[in-house]
Tab-separated table of C-alpha atoms in Angstrom:
chain	number	residue	atom	x	y	z
C	7	MET	CA	86.722	35.632	61.304
C	8	ARG	CA	83.101	37.244	61.977
C	9	THR	CA	83.159	34.828	65.357
C	10	VAL	CA	86.634	36.226	66.286
C	11	ARG	CA	86.054	39.876	65.886
C	12	PHE	CA	82.696	39.578	68.323
C	13	ARG	CA	84.579	37.271	70.779
C	14	TYR	CA	87.210	40.295	70.888
C	15	LEU	CA	85.204	43.273	70.671
C	16	PRO	CA	84.051	43.734	74.131
C	17	VAL	CA	87.800	43.643	75.082
C	18	ALA	CA	88.666	46.205	72.580
C	19	LEU	CA	85.601	48.338	73.769
C	20	ALA	CA	86.773	48.101	77.329
C	21	ALA	CA	90.341	49.007	76.494
C	22	LEU	CA	89.469	52.000	74.436
C	23	ALA	CA	87.106	53.164	77.170
C	24	LEU	CA	90.357	53.462	79.310
C	25	VAL	CA	92.327	54.695	76.767
C	26	LEU	CA	89.653	57.550	75.621
C	27	PRO	CA	89.339	59.642	79.380
C	28	VAL	CA	93.290	59.203	79.833
C	29	THR	CA	93.859	60.969	75.769
C	30	SER	CA	91.110	63.550	76.663
C	31	LEU	CA	92.497	64.284	80.210
C	32	THR	CA	95.961	64.452	78.011
C	33	ASP	CA	94.576	67.028	75.658
C	34	ALA	CA	92.817	68.957	78.391
C	35	GLN	CA	96.564	69.516	80.185
C	36	SER	CA	98.273	69.460	76.868
C	37	LYS	CA	97.490	73.401	76.131
C	38	GLY	CA	99.423	74.851	79.657
C	39	THR	CA	98.335	76.497	82.200
C	40	ILE	CA	96.488	79.950	82.329
C	41	LYS	CA	97.851	82.066	85.376
C	42	ILE	CA	95.481	84.742	87.158
C	43	ALA	CA	97.376	87.328	89.696
C	44	THR	CA	96.185	89.237	92.534
C	45	GLN	CA	98.200	92.246	94.233
C	46	SER	CA	96.626	93.109	97.358
C	47	PRO	CA	98.026	93.749	100.972
C	48	LEU	CA	98.469	90.602	102.543
C	49	SER	CA	100.142	91.703	105.268
C	50	GLY	CA	100.377	94.481	107.801
C	51	GLY	CA	97.511	96.660	109.119
C	52	GLN	CA	95.166	96.421	106.050
C	53	ALA	CA	95.172	93.141	105.096
C	54	ALA	CA	92.274	92.504	106.216
C	55	LEU	CA	90.663	94.055	102.853
C	56	GLY	CA	93.435	92.920	100.847
C	57	GLU	CA	93.070	88.775	101.846
C	58	GLY	CA	89.445	89.203	101.353
C	59	ILE	CA	90.243	90.599	97.396
C	60	LYS	CA	92.416	87.299	97.313
C	61	LEU	CA	90.141	84.718	98.721
C	62	ALA	CA	87.476	86.222	96.556
C	63	THR	CA	89.496	85.645	93.291
C	64	GLN	CA	90.193	82.165	94.369
C	65	LEU	CA	86.907	81.264	94.906
C	66	ALA	CA	85.655	82.838	91.645
C	67	ILE	CA	88.315	80.576	89.792
C	68	GLU	CA	87.782	77.764	91.441
C	69	LYS	CA	83.591	78.056	90.605
C	70	LEU	CA	84.197	79.563	87.155
C	71	LYS	CA	87.387	77.801	85.679
C	72	GLY	CA	85.387	75.258	83.963
C	73	PRO	CA	84.726	76.683	80.572
C	74	ILE	CA	88.463	77.307	80.160
C	75	GLU	CA	89.344	73.995	81.369
C	76	LYS	CA	87.383	72.559	78.430
C	77	LEU	CA	89.282	74.445	76.053
C	78	GLY	CA	92.149	72.534	77.143
C	79	PHE	CA	93.970	74.889	79.762
C	80	LYS	CA	94.938	74.605	83.216
C	81	VAL	CA	93.757	77.766	85.641
C	82	GLU	CA	95.864	78.651	88.513
C	83	LEU	CA	95.837	81.553	91.107
C	84	VAL	CA	98.985	83.159	91.551
C	85	PRO	CA	98.674	85.743	94.894
C	86	PHE	CA	101.039	88.629	95.192
C	87	ASP	CA	101.708	90.626	98.577
C	88	ASP	CA	102.083	94.329	97.816
C	89	GLN	CA	102.349	95.117	101.149
C	90	ALA	CA	100.225	98.553	100.529
C	91	LYS	CA	103.245	100.172	99.463
C	92	PRO	CA	104.055	101.564	95.812
C	93	ASP	CA	107.639	100.136	95.475
C	94	VAL	CA	106.768	96.519	96.167
C	95	GLY	CA	103.635	96.598	94.072
C	96	VAL	CA	105.940	97.909	91.117
C	97	ALA	CA	108.445	94.747	91.707
C	98	ASN	CA	105.918	92.557	91.988
C	99	ALA	CA	104.729	93.750	89.010
C	100	ALA	CA	107.774	92.951	86.927
C	101	ASN	CA	107.739	89.261	88.202
C	102	ILE	CA	104.524	89.309	86.949
C	103	LEU	CA	105.380	90.515	83.888
C	104	ALA	CA	108.321	87.972	83.635
C	105	ASP	CA	105.525	84.993	83.981
C	106	LYS	CA	104.297	84.749	80.727
C	107	ASP	CA	101.649	82.378	81.956
C	108	ILE	CA	100.128	85.196	83.411
C	109	LEU	CA	97.164	86.514	81.730
C	110	LEU	CA	95.159	88.909	84.068
C	111	VAL	CA	95.673	90.704	87.528
C	112	VAL	CA	93.033	91.332	89.842
C	113	GLY	CA	93.841	94.354	92.275
C	114	HIS	CA	95.025	96.434	93.882
C	115	LEU	CA	93.339	97.565	96.813
C	116	ASN	CA	95.358	100.953	97.004
C	117	SER	CA	95.571	103.312	94.495
C	118	GLY	CA	98.652	104.849	95.167
C	119	VAL	CA	100.176	101.279	94.526
C	120	ALA	CA	97.603	100.643	91.584
C	121	ILE	CA	98.855	103.525	90.054
C	122	PRO	CA	102.518	103.230	89.442
C	123	SER	CA	102.473	99.222	88.822
C	124	SER	CA	99.465	99.469	86.201
C	125	GLU	CA	102.381	101.545	84.360
C	126	LYS	CA	104.348	98.671	84.647
C	127	TYR	CA	101.202	96.454	83.141
C	128	LYS	CA	101.208	98.599	80.346
C	129	GLU	CA	104.299	98.031	78.748
C	130	ALA	CA	102.517	94.279	78.103
C	131	GLN	CA	99.318	95.138	77.751
C	132	LEU	CA	98.737	93.033	80.541
C	133	ALA	CA	94.960	93.098	81.821
C	134	MET	CA	94.348	94.477	85.314
C	135	ILE	CA	90.900	94.439	86.623
C	136	SER	CA	90.811	96.593	89.965
C	137	PRO	CA	87.840	95.842	92.569
C	138	ALA	CA	88.625	98.608	94.749
C	139	ASN	CA	90.582	101.599	93.083
C	140	THR	CA	88.842	104.792	93.100
C	141	ASN	CA	91.411	107.561	92.362
C	142	PRO	CA	90.525	108.860	88.802
C	143	THR	CA	93.928	108.736	87.545
C	144	ILE	CA	93.214	104.754	87.375
C	145	THR	CA	91.168	104.985	84.288
C	146	ASP	CA	91.832	108.975	83.165
C	147	ARG	CA	95.196	107.688	81.567
C	148	ASN	CA	92.975	105.775	78.973
C	149	TYR	CA	94.967	102.785	78.932
C	150	LEU	CA	93.293	99.622	76.980
C	151	ASN	CA	94.471	97.092	79.939
C	152	VAL	CA	93.261	98.754	82.906
C	153	SER	CA	89.451	98.436	84.117
C	154	ARG	CA	87.576	98.641	87.442
C	155	VAL	CA	84.226	97.730	88.675
C	156	CYS	CA	84.069	100.094	91.040
C	157	GLY	CA	83.235	104.020	91.765
C	158	ARG	CA	85.492	106.866	91.693
C	159	ASP	CA	86.423	109.225	94.050
C	160	ASP	CA	85.762	112.728	92.263
C	161	VAL	CA	82.157	111.477	92.663
C	162	GLN	CA	82.736	109.735	96.178
C	163	GLY	CA	83.969	112.906	97.687
C	164	VAL	CA	80.607	114.978	95.668
C	165	VAL	CA	78.472	112.212	97.291
C	166	GLY	CA	80.211	112.723	101.007
C	167	ALA	CA	79.900	116.739	100.666
C	168	GLU	CA	76.600	116.531	99.749
C	169	PHE	CA	75.700	114.224	102.540
C	170	ALA	CA	77.774	116.358	105.218
C	171	LYS	CA	75.721	119.339	103.853
C	172	THR	CA	72.128	118.095	103.453
C	173	THR	CA	71.956	115.457	105.974
C	174	LEU	CA	74.339	116.243	108.718
C	175	LYS	CA	73.787	119.742	108.667
C	176	ALA	CA	77.648	120.557	109.062
C	177	LYS	CA	78.555	124.278	108.687
C	178	SER	CA	82.215	123.651	109.247
C	179	ALA	CA	84.359	121.001	108.815
C	180	TYR	CA	88.176	119.798	109.182
C	181	VAL	CA	89.980	117.720	106.666
C	182	ILE	CA	92.806	115.054	107.286
C	183	HIS	CA	94.395	112.792	104.905
C	184	ASP	CA	97.029	110.065	104.848
C	185	LYS	CA	99.016	112.387	101.898
C	186	THR	CA	98.902	108.983	99.603
C	187	ALA	CA	97.197	109.235	96.209
C	188	TYR	CA	94.077	107.656	97.427
C	189	GLY	CA	93.395	109.498	100.225
C	190	GLN	CA	94.659	112.879	99.812
C	191	GLY	CA	92.692	112.785	96.390
C	192	VAL	CA	89.283	111.895	97.787
C	193	ALA	CA	89.946	114.621	100.498
C	194	GLU	CA	90.623	117.309	97.952
C	195	PHE	CA	87.201	116.111	95.812
C	196	PHE	CA	85.293	116.640	99.385
C	197	LYS	CA	86.830	119.599	100.331
C	198	ALA	CA	86.381	121.354	97.189
C	199	ASP	CA	82.582	120.351	96.743
C	200	ALA	CA	81.943	121.039	100.519
C	201	GLU	CA	83.484	124.837	99.948
C	202	LYS	CA	80.887	125.058	96.832
C	203	LYS	CA	78.182	123.989	99.400
C	204	GLY	CA	78.896	126.714	101.904
C	205	ILE	CA	80.615	124.606	104.465
C	206	LYS	CA	83.277	126.204	105.972
C	207	VAL	CA	86.666	123.998	105.890
C	208	LEU	CA	88.826	124.939	108.972
C	209	GLY	CA	91.607	123.087	108.217
C	210	PHE	CA	92.953	120.746	105.605
C	211	GLU	CA	96.041	118.459	106.735
C	212	GLY	CA	98.175	115.849	105.758
C	213	THR	CA	99.977	113.255	107.934
C	214	GLU	CA	101.798	109.878	107.940
C	215	GLU	CA	101.249	109.710	111.836
C	216	LYS	CA	99.854	106.329	112.559
C	217	SER	CA	100.205	106.107	116.569
C	218	ASN	CA	100.330	109.798	118.495
C	219	PHE	CA	97.552	112.360	117.110
C	220	ASP	CA	97.828	114.512	119.675
C	221	PRO	CA	99.784	117.519	117.665
C	222	ILE	CA	96.769	117.469	115.307
C	223	ILE	CA	94.105	117.015	117.718
C	224	THR	CA	94.759	119.463	119.667
C	225	PRO	CA	94.549	122.476	117.191
C	226	ILE	CA	91.153	120.392	115.947
C	227	LYS	CA	89.852	120.631	119.603
C	228	ALA	CA	90.398	124.509	119.886
C	229	LYS	CA	88.532	125.328	116.406
C	230	ASN	CA	85.538	122.724	117.514
C	231	PRO	CA	84.401	121.721	113.904
C	232	ASP	CA	81.274	120.267	112.958
C	233	LEU	CA	82.396	117.320	111.049
C	234	ILE	CA	86.065	115.816	111.093
C	235	TYR	CA	86.493	114.029	107.800
C	236	PHE	CA	89.316	111.614	107.248
C	237	GLY	CA	90.631	110.741	103.802
C	238	GLY	CA	92.627	107.731	104.363
C	239	ILE	CA	92.713	104.085	105.320
C	240	TYR	CA	90.669	102.309	108.724
C	241	ASP	CA	94.445	101.464	110.376
C	242	GLN	CA	95.270	104.917	110.460
C	243	ALA	CA	91.830	106.706	111.176
C	244	ALA	CA	90.547	104.446	113.485
C	245	PRO	CA	93.462	105.019	116.147
C	246	PHE	CA	93.147	108.878	115.172
C	247	PHE	CA	89.017	108.841	116.274
C	248	LYS	CA	89.388	106.861	119.017
C	249	GLN	CA	92.579	109.468	120.288
C	250	ALA	CA	89.999	112.309	119.446
C	251	ARG	CA	87.011	111.146	121.494
C	252	GLU	CA	89.102	110.690	124.458
C	253	LYS	CA	90.771	113.947	124.269
C	254	GLY	CA	86.872	115.224	124.616
C	255	ILE	CA	86.238	116.327	120.547
C	256	LYS	CA	82.538	116.149	119.837
C	257	SER	CA	82.437	116.582	116.384
C	258	GLN	CA	80.783	113.871	113.711
C	259	PHE	CA	83.297	111.652	112.312
C	260	MET	CA	83.381	111.042	108.376
C	261	GLY	CA	85.312	109.169	105.707
C	262	PRO	CA	85.292	107.570	102.214
C	263	ASP	CA	85.306	104.159	101.641
C	264	GLY	CA	88.777	103.398	103.417
C	265	MET	CA	86.737	103.127	106.529
C	266	ASP	CA	84.620	100.213	105.052
C	267	SER	CA	86.057	97.185	107.030
C	268	THR	CA	85.304	95.251	110.382
C	269	ASP	CA	88.839	96.634	111.598
C	270	LEU	CA	87.739	99.997	111.855
C	271	VAL	CA	85.588	98.751	114.837
C	272	LYS	CA	88.156	96.479	116.191
C	273	ILE	CA	90.721	99.345	116.640
C	274	GLY	CA	88.032	102.415	117.160
C	275	GLY	CA	85.588	100.316	119.299
C	276	LYS	CA	82.765	102.773	120.520
C	277	SER	CA	84.117	105.744	119.235
C	278	VAL	CA	83.449	105.097	115.559
C	279	VAL	CA	80.086	103.808	116.506
C	280	GLY	CA	77.539	106.217	114.470
C	281	MET	CA	80.203	107.833	112.209
C	282	HIS	CA	79.439	107.927	108.657
C	283	TYR	CA	81.197	106.824	105.768
C	284	SER	CA	80.571	106.937	101.919
C	285	THR	CA	81.979	103.904	100.003
C	286	VAL	CA	82.113	102.334	96.477
C	287	ALA	CA	81.239	98.405	98.192
C	288	GLY	CA	80.033	98.247	101.530
C	289	PRO	CA	79.208	94.956	103.419
C	290	VAL	CA	78.205	92.347	101.029
C	291	GLU	CA	74.788	91.715	102.872
C	292	LYS	CA	73.883	94.897	100.831
C	293	TYR	CA	74.050	92.901	97.502
C	294	LEU	CA	71.096	90.683	97.520
C	295	ALA	CA	72.760	88.310	94.518
C	296	ALA	CA	75.645	88.028	96.956
C	297	LYS	CA	74.186	85.744	99.427
C	298	ALA	CA	75.180	82.161	98.361
C	299	PHE	CA	78.636	83.946	97.922
C	300	LYS	CA	78.510	85.073	101.532
C	301	THR	CA	77.686	81.527	102.485
C	302	GLU	CA	80.196	79.896	100.095
C	303	TYR	CA	82.962	82.084	101.479
C	304	LYS	CA	82.103	81.662	104.837
C	305	ASP	CA	82.039	78.050	104.789
C	306	LYS	CA	85.494	77.376	102.792
C	307	PHE	CA	87.574	80.211	104.391
C	308	LYS	CA	85.485	80.218	108.103
C	309	LYS	CA	85.320	83.968	108.057
C	310	ASP	CA	82.794	86.679	106.684
C	311	PRO	CA	83.931	88.283	103.248
C	312	GLU	CA	85.321	91.865	103.693
C	313	PRO	CA	83.867	94.752	101.849
C	314	PHE	CA	85.592	94.556	97.982
C	315	ALA	CA	85.512	90.711	98.226
C	316	ALA	CA	82.195	90.503	96.150
C	317	GLN	CA	83.684	93.158	93.487
C	318	ALA	CA	87.062	90.956	93.589
C	319	TYR	CA	84.951	88.006	92.694
C	320	ASP	CA	83.036	89.648	89.735
C	321	SER	CA	86.258	91.234	88.743
C	322	ALA	CA	87.986	87.569	88.525
C	323	ALA	CA	84.729	86.213	86.801
C	324	ILE	CA	84.898	89.053	84.187
C	325	GLY	CA	88.558	88.475	83.472
C	326	LEU	CA	87.805	84.449	83.158
C	327	LYS	CA	85.110	84.932	80.577
C	328	ALA	CA	87.139	87.435	78.613
C	329	ILE	CA	90.331	84.665	78.849
C	330	GLU	CA	87.752	82.465	77.332
C	331	ALA	CA	86.415	84.399	74.553
C	332	ALA	CA	90.250	85.514	73.568
C	333	ILE	CA	90.984	81.401	73.767
C	334	LYS	CA	88.282	81.001	70.911
C	335	ALA	CA	89.207	84.300	69.099
C	336	SER	CA	92.670	82.708	68.413
C	337	GLY	CA	91.390	79.509	67.492
C	338	GLY	CA	91.792	77.667	70.651
C	339	LYS	CA	95.575	78.617	71.287
C	340	VAL	CA	96.980	80.848	74.309
C	341	PRO	CA	96.061	84.061	73.489
C	342	SER	CA	98.013	87.233	73.812
C	343	ARG	CA	97.682	89.685	76.682
C	344	GLU	CA	96.279	92.217	74.543
C	345	GLN	CA	93.797	90.068	73.095
C	346	VAL	CA	93.053	89.492	76.623
C	347	ALA	CA	92.738	93.051	77.664
C	348	VAL	CA	90.711	93.950	74.435
C	349	ALA	CA	88.183	91.229	75.629
C	350	VAL	CA	87.786	92.410	79.074
C	351	ARG	CA	86.749	95.931	77.538
C	352	LYS	CA	84.013	93.975	75.288
C	353	THR	CA	82.669	92.191	78.533
C	354	LYS	CA	79.184	92.820	79.694
C	355	HIS	CA	78.796	90.867	82.959
C	356	THR	CA	75.971	90.373	85.462
C	357	GLY	CA	77.334	89.364	89.044
C	358	LEU	CA	77.231	89.675	92.551
C	359	THR	CA	77.175	93.556	92.805
C	360	GLY	CA	75.284	94.208	89.484
C	361	THR	CA	75.594	94.850	85.696
C	362	VAL	CA	79.240	95.598	84.952
C	363	GLU	CA	79.725	97.172	81.717
C	364	PHE	CA	82.796	99.448	80.524
C	365	ASP	CA	83.148	102.589	78.807
C	366	GLU	CA	85.708	103.653	76.838
C	367	LYS	CA	88.220	104.571	79.513
C	368	GLY	CA	87.418	101.473	81.581
C	369	ASP	CA	85.086	102.598	84.426
C	370	PRO	CA	81.979	100.952	84.716
C	371	LYS	CA	79.349	102.820	82.971
C	372	LYS	CA	77.304	103.185	85.986
C	373	ALA	CA	78.892	102.484	89.778
C	374	LEU	CA	76.980	102.105	92.770
C	375	TYR	CA	77.588	104.628	95.971
C	376	PHE	CA	76.800	104.342	99.215
C	377	VAL	CA	76.611	106.180	102.672
C	378	LEU	CA	76.407	104.004	105.507
C	379	GLN	CA	76.518	104.660	109.166
C	380	VAL	CA	78.551	102.381	111.761
C	381	ALA	CA	76.012	100.342	113.577
C	382	SER	CA	78.116	98.361	116.459
C	383	ASP	CA	81.386	98.006	117.929
C	384	ASP	CA	80.989	94.137	117.281
C	385	PRO	CA	83.157	93.448	114.232
C	386	THR	CA	80.845	90.569	113.335
C	387	LYS	CA	77.675	92.808	112.974
C	388	TRP	CA	79.579	95.189	110.316
C	389	GLY	CA	76.789	93.670	107.894
C	390	ASP	CA	74.462	95.457	109.962
C	391	ASN	CA	75.585	99.179	109.227
C	392	LYS	CA	72.890	101.285	108.475
C	393	GLU	CA	72.385	101.688	104.886
C	394	VAL	CA	71.867	105.758	104.752
C	395	LYS	CA	71.968	106.369	101.032
C	396	ARG	CA	72.319	104.527	97.751
C	397	LEU	CA	73.056	105.957	94.715
C	398	SER	CA	73.698	104.612	90.740
C	399	ILE	CA	75.881	107.135	89.106
C	400	ALA	CA	77.193	107.367	85.586
C	401	ALA	CA	81.037	107.899	85.137
C	402	PRO	CA	82.281	111.223	84.239
C	403	PRO	CA	83.150	111.406	80.485
C	404	LEU	CA	86.820	110.735	79.039
C	405	LYS	CA	88.370	114.270	79.466
C	406	LYS	CA	89.879	114.842	75.998
C	407	LYS	CA	93.272	116.253	75.863
C	408	PRO	CA	93.604	119.968	74.530
């Protein structure tokens, strides 16, 4: 009997060796699929930044999904195109809620889209981590499921006004905005602080015009301000700045992080070289820890990462850590969306853009703010923009309801 056993033992072990990996693989797939959605503009004039958010999230999932797969789950990316339109973002949010496998949203680019969309996410306590939304309302609603890794416009507007007063020596300014929650919001914060600092605001005007700015430029030229501040996005601001220079306006140009894209110089050309912009992101070259990320991104997608791509990568990394923690807390089972949202708030993460730790309302306890100067009309040299100022500023505390 003993002889017989040893004779068949190698065969049995070989068979076992063949069976075990298959069994383990089956186990790894048997718990189902966890999906991470992105919402950002993938079409239209703001697609450059929106695609960067999607691709960076894709890269983060591919590189960092291992611990969740070891717990038995597949991890998939589900990208949504919000077209930078609030109604499209809300419609996408409804579809996202209907897919029970989606446990996290990385997005949006535009605060005006994120605010109504996140009202939908709140219905199911679905975690949203924003890499780019700066309007204070995003976190001032104090929703458990809404967090962001970037700074806020009530701080960014003050940073811009301070720079205009002390560095640019502006005594007068004309402020334009795009009538969105983001653009008008940051323009109002800039205007209020500029006036406090003694800068005379000669005009404050909102417009949705995208091509012919003559009716706006003519009165601005007559008032001849030292500075024109545009609260909005590059796809609207760049043609405005270009037409303003062509009409002979000599004022200095400035804007917030909506200017932070290679498309600003693709559209604006030499007219925007030398202008300043504040930003909560900045080119990826400004982050020493993102050097390898830039190389991997370019190798994989054949293009440089746009501003906010590194923030999207960090947002996805935080979300993956939180999902892993929530799975373990639920005994290895699929966690609820609320469990993931709770885990996001508890996560402290050191990533490409620094260390992120959330305060009680979902803001990073400290955020970076830059002032940069456009160095060239060559889009491939966007990373060469001159860093004029870098500040680390704590988020304002939660405003208590009266």
